[in-house]
Short mmCIF file of C-alpha atoms and ligand atoms in Angstrom, two decimals:
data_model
loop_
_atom_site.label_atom_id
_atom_site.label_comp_id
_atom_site.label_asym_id
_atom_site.label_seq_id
_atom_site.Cartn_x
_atom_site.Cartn_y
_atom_site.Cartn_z
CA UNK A 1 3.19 0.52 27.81
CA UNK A 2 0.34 2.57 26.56
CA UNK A 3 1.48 4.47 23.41
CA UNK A 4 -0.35 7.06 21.42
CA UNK A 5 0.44 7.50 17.43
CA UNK A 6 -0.29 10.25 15.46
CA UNK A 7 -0.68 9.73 11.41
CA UNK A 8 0.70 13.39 10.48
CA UNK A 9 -1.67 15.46 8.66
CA UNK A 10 -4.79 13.31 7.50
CA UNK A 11 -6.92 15.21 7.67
CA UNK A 12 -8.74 18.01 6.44
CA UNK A 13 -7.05 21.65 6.97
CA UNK A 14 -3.90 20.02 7.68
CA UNK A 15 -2.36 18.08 4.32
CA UNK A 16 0.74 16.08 3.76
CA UNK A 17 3.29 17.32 1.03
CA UNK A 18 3.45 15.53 -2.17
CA UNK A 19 7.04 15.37 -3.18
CA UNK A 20 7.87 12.07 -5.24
CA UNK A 21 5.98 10.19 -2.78
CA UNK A 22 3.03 11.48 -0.95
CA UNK A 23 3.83 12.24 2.53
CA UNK A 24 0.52 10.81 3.72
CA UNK A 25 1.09 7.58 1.90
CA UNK A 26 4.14 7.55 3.52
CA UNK A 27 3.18 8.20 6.81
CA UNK A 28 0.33 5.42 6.77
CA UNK A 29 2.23 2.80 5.46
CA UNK A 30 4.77 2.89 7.92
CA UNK A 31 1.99 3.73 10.80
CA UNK A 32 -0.20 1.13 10.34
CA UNK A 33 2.98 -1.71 9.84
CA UNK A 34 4.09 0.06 13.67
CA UNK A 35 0.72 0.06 15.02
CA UNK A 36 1.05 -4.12 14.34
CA UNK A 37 3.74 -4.80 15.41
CA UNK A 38 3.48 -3.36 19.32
CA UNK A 39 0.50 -4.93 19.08
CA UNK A 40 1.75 -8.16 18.66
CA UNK A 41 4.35 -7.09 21.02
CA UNK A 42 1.72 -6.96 23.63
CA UNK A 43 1.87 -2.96 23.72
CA UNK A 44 -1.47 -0.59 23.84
CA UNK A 45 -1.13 1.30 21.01
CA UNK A 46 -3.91 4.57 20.30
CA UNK A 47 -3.88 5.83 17.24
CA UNK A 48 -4.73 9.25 17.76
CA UNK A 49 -4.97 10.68 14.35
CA UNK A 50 -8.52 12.09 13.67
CA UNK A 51 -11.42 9.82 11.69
CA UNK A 52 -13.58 11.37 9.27
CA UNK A 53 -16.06 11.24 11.82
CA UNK A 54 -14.35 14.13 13.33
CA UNK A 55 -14.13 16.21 10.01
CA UNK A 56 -16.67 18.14 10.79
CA UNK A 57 -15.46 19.53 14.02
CA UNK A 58 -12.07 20.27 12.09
CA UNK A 59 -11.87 23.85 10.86
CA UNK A 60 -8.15 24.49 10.83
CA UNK A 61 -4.82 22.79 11.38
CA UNK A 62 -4.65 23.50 15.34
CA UNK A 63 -8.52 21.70 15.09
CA UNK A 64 -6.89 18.58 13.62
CA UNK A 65 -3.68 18.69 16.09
CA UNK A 66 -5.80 19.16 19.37
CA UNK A 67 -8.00 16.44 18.56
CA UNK A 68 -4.78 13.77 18.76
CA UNK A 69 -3.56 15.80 21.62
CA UNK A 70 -6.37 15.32 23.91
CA UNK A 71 -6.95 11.72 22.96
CA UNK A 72 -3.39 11.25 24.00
CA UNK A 73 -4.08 12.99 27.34
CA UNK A 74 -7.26 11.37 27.94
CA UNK A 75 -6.00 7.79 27.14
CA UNK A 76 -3.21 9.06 29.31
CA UNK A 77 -0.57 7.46 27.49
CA UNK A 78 3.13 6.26 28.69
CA UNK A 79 4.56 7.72 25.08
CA UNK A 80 3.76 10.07 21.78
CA UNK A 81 4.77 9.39 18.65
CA UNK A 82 3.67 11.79 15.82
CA UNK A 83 5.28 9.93 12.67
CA UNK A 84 5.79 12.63 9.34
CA UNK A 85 8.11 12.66 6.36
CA UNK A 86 10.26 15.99 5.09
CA UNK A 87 9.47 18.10 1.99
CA UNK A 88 12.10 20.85 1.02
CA UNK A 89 14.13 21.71 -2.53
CA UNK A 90 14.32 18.19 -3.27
CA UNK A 91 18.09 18.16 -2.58
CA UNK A 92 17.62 17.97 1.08
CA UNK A 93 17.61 14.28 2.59
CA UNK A 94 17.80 12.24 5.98
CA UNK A 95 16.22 11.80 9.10
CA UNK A 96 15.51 14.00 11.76
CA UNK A 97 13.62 13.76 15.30
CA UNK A 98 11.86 16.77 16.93
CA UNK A 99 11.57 16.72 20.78
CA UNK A 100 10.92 19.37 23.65
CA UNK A 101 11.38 17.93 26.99
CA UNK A 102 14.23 15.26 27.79
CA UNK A 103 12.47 12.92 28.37
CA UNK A 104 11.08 13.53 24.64
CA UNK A 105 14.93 13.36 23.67
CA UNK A 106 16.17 10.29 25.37
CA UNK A 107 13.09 8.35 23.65
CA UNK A 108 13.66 9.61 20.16
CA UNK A 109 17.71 8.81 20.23
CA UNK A 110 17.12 5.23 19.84
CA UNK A 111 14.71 5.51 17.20
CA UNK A 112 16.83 7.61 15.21
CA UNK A 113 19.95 5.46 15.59
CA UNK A 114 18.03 2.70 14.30
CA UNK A 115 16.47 4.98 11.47
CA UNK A 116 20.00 5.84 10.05
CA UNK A 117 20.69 2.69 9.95
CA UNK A 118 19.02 2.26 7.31
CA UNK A 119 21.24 4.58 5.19
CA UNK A 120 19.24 7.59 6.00
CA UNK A 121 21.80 10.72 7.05
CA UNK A 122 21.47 11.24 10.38
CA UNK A 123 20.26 14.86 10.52
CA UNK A 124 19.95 14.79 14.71
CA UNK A 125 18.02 15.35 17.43
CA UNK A 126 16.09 18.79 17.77
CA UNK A 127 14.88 20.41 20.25
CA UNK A 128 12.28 22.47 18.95
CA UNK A 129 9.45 24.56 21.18
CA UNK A 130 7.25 25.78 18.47
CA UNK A 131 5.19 22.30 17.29
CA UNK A 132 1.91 21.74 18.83
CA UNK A 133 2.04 18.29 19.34
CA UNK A 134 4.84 18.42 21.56
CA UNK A 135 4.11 21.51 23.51
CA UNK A 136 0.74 20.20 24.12
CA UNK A 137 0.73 16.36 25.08
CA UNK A 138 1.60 15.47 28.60
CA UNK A 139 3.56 12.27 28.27
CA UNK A 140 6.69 12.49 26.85
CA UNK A 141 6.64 13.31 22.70
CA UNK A 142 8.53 12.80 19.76
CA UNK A 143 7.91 14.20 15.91
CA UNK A 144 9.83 11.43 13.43
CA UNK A 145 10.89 12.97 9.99
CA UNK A 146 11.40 9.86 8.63
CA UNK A 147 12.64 11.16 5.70
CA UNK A 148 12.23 13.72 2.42
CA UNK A 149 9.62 12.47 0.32
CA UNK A 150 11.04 15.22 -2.53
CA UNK A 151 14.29 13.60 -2.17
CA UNK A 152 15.41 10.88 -5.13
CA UNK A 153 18.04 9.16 -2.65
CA UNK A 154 15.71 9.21 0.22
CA UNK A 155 12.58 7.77 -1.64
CA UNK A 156 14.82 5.57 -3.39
CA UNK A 157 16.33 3.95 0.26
CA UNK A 158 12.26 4.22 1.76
CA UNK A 159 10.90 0.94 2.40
CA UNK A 160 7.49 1.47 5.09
CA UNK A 161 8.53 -1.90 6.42
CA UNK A 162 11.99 -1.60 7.37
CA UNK A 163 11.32 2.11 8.41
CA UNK A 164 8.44 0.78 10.42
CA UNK A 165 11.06 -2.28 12.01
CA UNK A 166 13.56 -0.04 12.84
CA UNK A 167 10.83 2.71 15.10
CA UNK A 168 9.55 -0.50 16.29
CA UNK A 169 13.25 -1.64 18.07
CA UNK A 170 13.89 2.19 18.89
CA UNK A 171 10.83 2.33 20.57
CA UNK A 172 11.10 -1.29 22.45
CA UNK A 173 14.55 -2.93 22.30
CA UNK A 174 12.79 -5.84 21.09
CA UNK A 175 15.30 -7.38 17.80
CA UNK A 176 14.82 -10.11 15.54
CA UNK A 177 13.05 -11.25 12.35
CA UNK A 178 9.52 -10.34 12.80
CA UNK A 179 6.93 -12.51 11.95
CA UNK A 180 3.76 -10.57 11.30
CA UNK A 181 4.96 -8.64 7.90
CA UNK A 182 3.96 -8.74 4.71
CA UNK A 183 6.04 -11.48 2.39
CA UNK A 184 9.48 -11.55 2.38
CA UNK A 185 10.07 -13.13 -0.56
CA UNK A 186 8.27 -14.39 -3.56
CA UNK A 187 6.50 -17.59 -3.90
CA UNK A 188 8.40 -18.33 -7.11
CA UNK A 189 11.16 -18.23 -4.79
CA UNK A 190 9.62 -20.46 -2.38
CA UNK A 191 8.80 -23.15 -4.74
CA UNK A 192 12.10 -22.82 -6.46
CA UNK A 193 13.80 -23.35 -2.84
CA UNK A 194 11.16 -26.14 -1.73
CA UNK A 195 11.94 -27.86 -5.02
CA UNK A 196 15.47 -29.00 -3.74
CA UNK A 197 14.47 -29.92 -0.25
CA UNK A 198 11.30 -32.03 -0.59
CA UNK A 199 11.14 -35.39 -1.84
CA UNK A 200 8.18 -34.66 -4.73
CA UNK A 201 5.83 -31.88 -5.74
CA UNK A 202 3.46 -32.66 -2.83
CA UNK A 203 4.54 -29.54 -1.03
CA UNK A 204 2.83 -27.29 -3.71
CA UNK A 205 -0.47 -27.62 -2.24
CA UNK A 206 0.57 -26.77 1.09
CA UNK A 207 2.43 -23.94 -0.76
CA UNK A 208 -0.97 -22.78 -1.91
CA UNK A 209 -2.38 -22.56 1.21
CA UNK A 210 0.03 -20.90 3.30
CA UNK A 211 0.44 -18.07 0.72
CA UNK A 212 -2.98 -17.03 0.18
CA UNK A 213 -3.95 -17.54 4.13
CA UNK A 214 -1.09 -16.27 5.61
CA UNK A 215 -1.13 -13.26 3.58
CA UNK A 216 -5.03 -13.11 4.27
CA UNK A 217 -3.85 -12.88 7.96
CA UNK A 218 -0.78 -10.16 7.77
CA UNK A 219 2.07 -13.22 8.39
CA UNK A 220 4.90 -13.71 6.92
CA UNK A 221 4.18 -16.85 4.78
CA UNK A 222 7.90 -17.09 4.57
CA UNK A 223 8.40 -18.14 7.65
CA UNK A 224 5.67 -20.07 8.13
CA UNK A 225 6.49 -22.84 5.16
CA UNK A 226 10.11 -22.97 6.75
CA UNK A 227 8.43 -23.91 9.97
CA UNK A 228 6.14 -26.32 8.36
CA UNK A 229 9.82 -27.68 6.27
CA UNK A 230 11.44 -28.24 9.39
CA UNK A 231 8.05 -29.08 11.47
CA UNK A 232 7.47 -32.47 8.99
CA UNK A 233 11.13 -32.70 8.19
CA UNK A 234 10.05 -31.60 4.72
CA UNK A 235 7.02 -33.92 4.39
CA UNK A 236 8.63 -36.75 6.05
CA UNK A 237 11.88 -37.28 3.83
CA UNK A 238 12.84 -37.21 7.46
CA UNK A 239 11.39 -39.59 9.60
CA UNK A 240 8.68 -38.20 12.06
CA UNK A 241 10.58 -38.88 15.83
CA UNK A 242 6.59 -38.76 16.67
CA UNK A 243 5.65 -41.54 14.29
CA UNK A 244 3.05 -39.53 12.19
CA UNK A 245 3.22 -39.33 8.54
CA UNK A 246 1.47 -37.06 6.19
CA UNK A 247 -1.73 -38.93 6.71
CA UNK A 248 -2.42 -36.64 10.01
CA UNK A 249 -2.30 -33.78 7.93
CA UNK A 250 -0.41 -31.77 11.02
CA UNK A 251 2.01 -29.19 9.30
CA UNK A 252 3.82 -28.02 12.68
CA UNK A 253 3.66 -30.86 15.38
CA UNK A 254 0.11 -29.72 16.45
CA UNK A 255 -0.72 -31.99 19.54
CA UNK A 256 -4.67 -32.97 20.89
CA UNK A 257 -6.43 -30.68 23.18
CA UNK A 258 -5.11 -33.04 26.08
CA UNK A 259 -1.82 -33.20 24.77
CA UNK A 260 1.12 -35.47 25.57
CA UNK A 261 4.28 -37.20 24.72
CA UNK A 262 6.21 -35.68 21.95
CA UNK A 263 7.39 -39.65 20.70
CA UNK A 264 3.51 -40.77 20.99
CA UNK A 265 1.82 -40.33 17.64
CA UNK A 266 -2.00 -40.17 19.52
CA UNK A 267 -0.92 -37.07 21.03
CA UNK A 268 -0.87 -35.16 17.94
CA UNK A 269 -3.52 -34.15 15.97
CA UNK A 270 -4.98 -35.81 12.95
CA UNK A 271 -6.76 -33.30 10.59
CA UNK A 272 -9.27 -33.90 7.75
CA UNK A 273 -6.84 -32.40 5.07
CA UNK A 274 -4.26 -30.32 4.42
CA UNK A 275 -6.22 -27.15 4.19
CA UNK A 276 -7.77 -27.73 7.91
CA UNK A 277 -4.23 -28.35 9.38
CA UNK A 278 -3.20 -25.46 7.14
CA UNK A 279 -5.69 -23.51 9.28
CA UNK A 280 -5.01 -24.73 12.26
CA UNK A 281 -1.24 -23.66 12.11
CA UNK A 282 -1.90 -20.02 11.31
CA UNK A 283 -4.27 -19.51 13.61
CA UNK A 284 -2.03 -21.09 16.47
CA UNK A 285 0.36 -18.96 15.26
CA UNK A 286 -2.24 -15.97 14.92
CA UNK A 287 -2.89 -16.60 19.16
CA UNK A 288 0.35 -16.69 19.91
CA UNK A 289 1.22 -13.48 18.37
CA UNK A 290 -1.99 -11.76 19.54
CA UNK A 291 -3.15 -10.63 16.05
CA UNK A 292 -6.27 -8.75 16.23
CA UNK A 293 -9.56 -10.83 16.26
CA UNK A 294 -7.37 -13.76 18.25
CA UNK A 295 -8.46 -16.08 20.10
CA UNK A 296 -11.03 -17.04 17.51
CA UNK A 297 -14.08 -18.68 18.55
CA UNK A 298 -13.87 -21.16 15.85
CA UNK A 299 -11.16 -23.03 14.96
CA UNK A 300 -9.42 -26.30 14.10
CA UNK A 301 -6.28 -25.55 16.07
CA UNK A 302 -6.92 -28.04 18.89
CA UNK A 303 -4.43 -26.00 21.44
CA UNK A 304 -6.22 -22.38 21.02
CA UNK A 305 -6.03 -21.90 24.57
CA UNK A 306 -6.61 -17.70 25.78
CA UNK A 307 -3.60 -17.52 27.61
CA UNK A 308 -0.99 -18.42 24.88
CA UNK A 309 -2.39 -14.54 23.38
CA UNK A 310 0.87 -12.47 22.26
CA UNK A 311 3.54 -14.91 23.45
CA UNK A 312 6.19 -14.16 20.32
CA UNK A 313 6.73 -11.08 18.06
CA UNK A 314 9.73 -12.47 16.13
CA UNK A 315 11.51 -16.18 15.19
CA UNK A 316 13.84 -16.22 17.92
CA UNK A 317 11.20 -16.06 19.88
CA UNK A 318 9.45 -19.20 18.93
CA UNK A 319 12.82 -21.38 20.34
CA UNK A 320 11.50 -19.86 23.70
CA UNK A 321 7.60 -20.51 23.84
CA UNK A 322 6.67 -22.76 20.69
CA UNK A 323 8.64 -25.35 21.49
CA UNK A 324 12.11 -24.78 23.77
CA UNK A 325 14.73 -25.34 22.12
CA UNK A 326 18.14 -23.79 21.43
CA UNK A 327 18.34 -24.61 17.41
CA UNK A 328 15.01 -24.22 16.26
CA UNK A 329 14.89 -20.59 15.64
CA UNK A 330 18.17 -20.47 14.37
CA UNK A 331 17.01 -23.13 11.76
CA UNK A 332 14.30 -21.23 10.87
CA UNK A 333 15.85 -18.26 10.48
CA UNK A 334 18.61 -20.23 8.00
CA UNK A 335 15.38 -21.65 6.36
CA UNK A 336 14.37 -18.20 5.60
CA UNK A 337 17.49 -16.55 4.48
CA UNK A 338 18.02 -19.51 2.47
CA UNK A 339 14.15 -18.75 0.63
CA UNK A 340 14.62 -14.65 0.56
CA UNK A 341 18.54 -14.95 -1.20
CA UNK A 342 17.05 -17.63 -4.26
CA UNK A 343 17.17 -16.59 -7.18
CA UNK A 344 14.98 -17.24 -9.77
CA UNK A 345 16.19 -18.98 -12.79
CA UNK A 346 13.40 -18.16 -15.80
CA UNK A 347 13.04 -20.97 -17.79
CA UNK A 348 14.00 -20.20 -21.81
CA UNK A 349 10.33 -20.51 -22.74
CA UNK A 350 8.50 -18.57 -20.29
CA UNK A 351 11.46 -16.10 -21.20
CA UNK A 352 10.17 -15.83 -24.71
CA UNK A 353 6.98 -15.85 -23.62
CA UNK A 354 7.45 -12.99 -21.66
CA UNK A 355 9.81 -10.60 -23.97
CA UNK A 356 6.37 -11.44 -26.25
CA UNK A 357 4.48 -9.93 -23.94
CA UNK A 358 6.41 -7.23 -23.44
CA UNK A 359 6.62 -6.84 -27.46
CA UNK A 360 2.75 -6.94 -27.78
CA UNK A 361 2.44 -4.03 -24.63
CA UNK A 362 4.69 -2.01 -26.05
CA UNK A 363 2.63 -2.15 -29.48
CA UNK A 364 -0.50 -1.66 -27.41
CA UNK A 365 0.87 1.10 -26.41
CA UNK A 366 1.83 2.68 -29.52
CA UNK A 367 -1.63 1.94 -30.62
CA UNK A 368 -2.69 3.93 -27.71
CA UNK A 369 -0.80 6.75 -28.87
CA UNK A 370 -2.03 6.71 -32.06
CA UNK A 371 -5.25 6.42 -31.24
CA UNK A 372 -5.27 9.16 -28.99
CA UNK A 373 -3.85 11.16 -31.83
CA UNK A 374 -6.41 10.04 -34.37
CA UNK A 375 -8.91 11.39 -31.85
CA UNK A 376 -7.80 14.51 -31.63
CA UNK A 377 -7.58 14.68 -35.05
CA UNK A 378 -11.81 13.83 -35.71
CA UNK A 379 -12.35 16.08 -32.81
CA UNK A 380 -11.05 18.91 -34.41
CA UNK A 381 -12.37 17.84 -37.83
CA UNK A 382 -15.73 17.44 -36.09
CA UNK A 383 -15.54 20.76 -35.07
CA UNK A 384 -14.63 22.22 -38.41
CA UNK A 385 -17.47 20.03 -40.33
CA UNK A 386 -19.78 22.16 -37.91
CA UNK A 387 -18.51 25.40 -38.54
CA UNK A 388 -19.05 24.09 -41.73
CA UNK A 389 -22.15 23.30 -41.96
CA UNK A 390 -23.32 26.85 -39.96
CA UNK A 391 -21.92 28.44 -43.65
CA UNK A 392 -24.09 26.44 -45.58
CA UNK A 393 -26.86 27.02 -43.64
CA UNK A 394 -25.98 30.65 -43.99
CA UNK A 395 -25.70 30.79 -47.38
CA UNK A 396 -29.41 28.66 -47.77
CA UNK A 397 -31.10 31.57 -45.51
CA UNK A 398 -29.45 34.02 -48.28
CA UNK A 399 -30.26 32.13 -51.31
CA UNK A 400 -34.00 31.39 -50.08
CA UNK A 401 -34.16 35.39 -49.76
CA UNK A 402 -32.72 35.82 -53.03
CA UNK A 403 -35.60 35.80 -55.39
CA UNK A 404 -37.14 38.17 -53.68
CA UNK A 405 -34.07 40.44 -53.96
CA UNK A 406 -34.27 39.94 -57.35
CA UNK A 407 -37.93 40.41 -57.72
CA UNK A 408 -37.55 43.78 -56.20
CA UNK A 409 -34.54 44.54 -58.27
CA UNK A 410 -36.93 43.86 -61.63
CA UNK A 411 -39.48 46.18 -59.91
CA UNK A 412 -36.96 49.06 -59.40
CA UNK A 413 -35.26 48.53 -63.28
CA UNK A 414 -38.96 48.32 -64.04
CA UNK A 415 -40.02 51.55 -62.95
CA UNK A 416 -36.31 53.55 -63.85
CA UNK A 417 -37.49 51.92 -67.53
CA UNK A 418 -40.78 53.99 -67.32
CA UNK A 419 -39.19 56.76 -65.57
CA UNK A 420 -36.61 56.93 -68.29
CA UNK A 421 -39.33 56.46 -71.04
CA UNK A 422 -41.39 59.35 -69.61
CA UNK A 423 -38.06 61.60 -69.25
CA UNK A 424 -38.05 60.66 -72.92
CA UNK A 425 -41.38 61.38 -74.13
CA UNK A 426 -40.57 64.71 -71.93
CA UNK A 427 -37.13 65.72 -73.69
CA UNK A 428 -38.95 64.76 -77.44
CA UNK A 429 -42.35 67.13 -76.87
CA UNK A 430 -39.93 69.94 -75.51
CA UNK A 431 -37.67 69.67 -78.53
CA UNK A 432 -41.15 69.98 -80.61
CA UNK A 433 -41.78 72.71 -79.01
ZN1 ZN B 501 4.38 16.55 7.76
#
């Protein structure tokens, strides 16, 4: 199936709403999580949504919409699926799908049903004629609120990845634990599981590995420990049935390029270390679920063979392709539960340690405060030091013209003396007279 996905808004002109959550964030998170996983489903997925490449040719909203619309038409694509969240009073909540034709309706059920149950209210199915994307895309189209990102239950409930699984199994059927997602639980909780099950520490190296590389390559590293647990019967507390030990450094059974009996130990793979058999696992499992960039040209996987591209999308898969066998996905899905639901006892010290560290944050963050204060404070004591200093420089420019004023106040008294003198001299020679 070739399907065609539109990021809502994205663009310029045409903006997502920024409720509690941005709509956009929203929209991308869960897109992009989609986008992988029909991938790895062995789908064609377009995502339609304009590039900033096409910015400039955007001059309004209709711009940005008829870009993704003709994509979709050119690529012609089987489906449409324009993915947005809701913004209202902030009261309003759920999950709605927008559709025009019935086709557009009996494609957007499923995905809804699966939406809600997540906990979302189901708000329906709506027909609605007035949205460009629908009335202008020839294969058949639906518009996903997801949900209000102004809404405090609705954010609360969002996660991109389970909102992402559950378009994913409206859109294709296909159920079960996926395996390309991002960690499902911690790797405090994977050690603290791992600690009961294996013999010594020695799986902490291998624990290393697999987090940081599977992580590097979008799998679940969660799922890929189990499989290495049950793969070396959790580093050979249980005796290999094909005679290896953890001097092959083989993590999941890997056999030679040529293969062969799965009781002969030559017909597995010997690797230099744990880190190169490390490597060789993900990327086996990187082929099989057709992750982008696979089949690699390099590798140490010894079985990287084209045709194996995009065999599995989830765990129960792997009991079909990876090895047949009707107990080995179910034992890795138990192995996983088992990881996600441990809980993680914090040792007394580190406790301490940590309630410190909280202490000294929150003091650092008084300090903050304060200093922020105190700043304000010399800011506007800076400012009246300068208005300040403009009076004293004021009062110089007077007192530097001063003696001059004075000067030409002794030159007026000065001459009203002699003025007064001569009115004097006047007044006496008249009274002579
Ligand atoms: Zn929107």
């Amino acid at each position: 199936m070739k399907i065609a996905i539109f990021r809502g808004h994205n663009t310029i002109y045409n903006r997502g709403a920024n409720g509690i959550l941005k709509e956009e964030e929203m929209i991308n998170d869960v897109a992009f999580k989609l986008i992988n996983k029909l991938k790895s489903a062995g789908e064609t997925v377009i995502d339609c949504t304009p590039t900033q490449d096409d910015f400039k040719n955007i001059h309004s909203t209709t711009d940005s919409l008829r870009i993704r619309c003709q994509r979709a038409n050119d690529a012609k694509v089987d489906i449409v699926v324009s993915i947005h969240f809701n913004y209202y009073n902030g009261q309003a909540h759920g999950s709605e799908i927008f559709y025009v034709s019935e086709k557009g309706k009996n494609l957007g059920e499923p995905v809804l049903n699966e939406i809600v149950k997540l906990g979302f209210t189901n708000r329906g199915m709506k027909k609605n004629s007035s949205l460009y994307v629908l009335n202008n895309t020839f294969a058949p189209a639906i518009l996903i609120e997801g949900c209000f990102c102004d809404s405090i239950r609705d954010t609360t409930l969002f996660d991109g990845e389970k909102m992402a699984n559950a378009i994913f199994k409206g859109l294709t059927g296909i159920e079960g634990k996926f395996i390309s997602t991002a960690p499902t639980a911690s790797k405090a909780q994977i050690d603290s599981w791992a600690k009961d099950k294996f013999l010594d520490s020695d799986y902490k190296e291998l624990l290393d590995i697999y987090w940081d590389d599977c992580i590097a390559k979008k799998i679940n590293p969660v799922i890929l420990f189990a499989q290495m647990s049950l793969e070396t019967g959790f580093l050979y507390r249980i005796p290999s049935q094909a005679g290896i030990d953890a001097s092959y450094f083989n993590p999941c059974g890997l056999k030679t390029t040529s293969g062969g009996s799965n009781t002969d130990p030559n017909a597995h793979s010997k690797f230099k270390n744990w880190k190169e058999g490390i490597t060789a696992h993900i990327d086996h499992m990187g082929l099989y679920l057709g992750l982008d960039g696979y089949p690699k040209d390099s590798t140490p996987d010894p079985r990287h063979f084209p045709y194996l591209k995009g065999r599995v999308t989830t765990v129960e898969d792997l009991g079909k392709t990876w090895t047949v066998s009707n107990t080995y996905a179910s034992i890795l899905l138990k192995f996983s539960s088992e990881i996600e639901s441990t809980e993680i006892i914090v040792d007394t010290d580190l406790e301490k340690l940590s309630n410190k560290v909280n202490e000294l944050e929150t003091e650092v963050s008084k300090l903050q405060y304060l200093y922020s204060d105190l700043s304000s404070e010399i800011l506007q004591f800076n400012s009246k030091l300068s208005s300040l200093e403009d009076s004293i420089q004021l009062c110089t420019e007077k007192i530097e013209v001063l003696p001059s004023v004075i000067n030409n106040l002794n030159e007026n008294i000065a001459s009203l003396q002699s003025f007064v003198d001569k009115t004097l001299k006047h007044y006496k020679d008249i009274t002579k007279a």
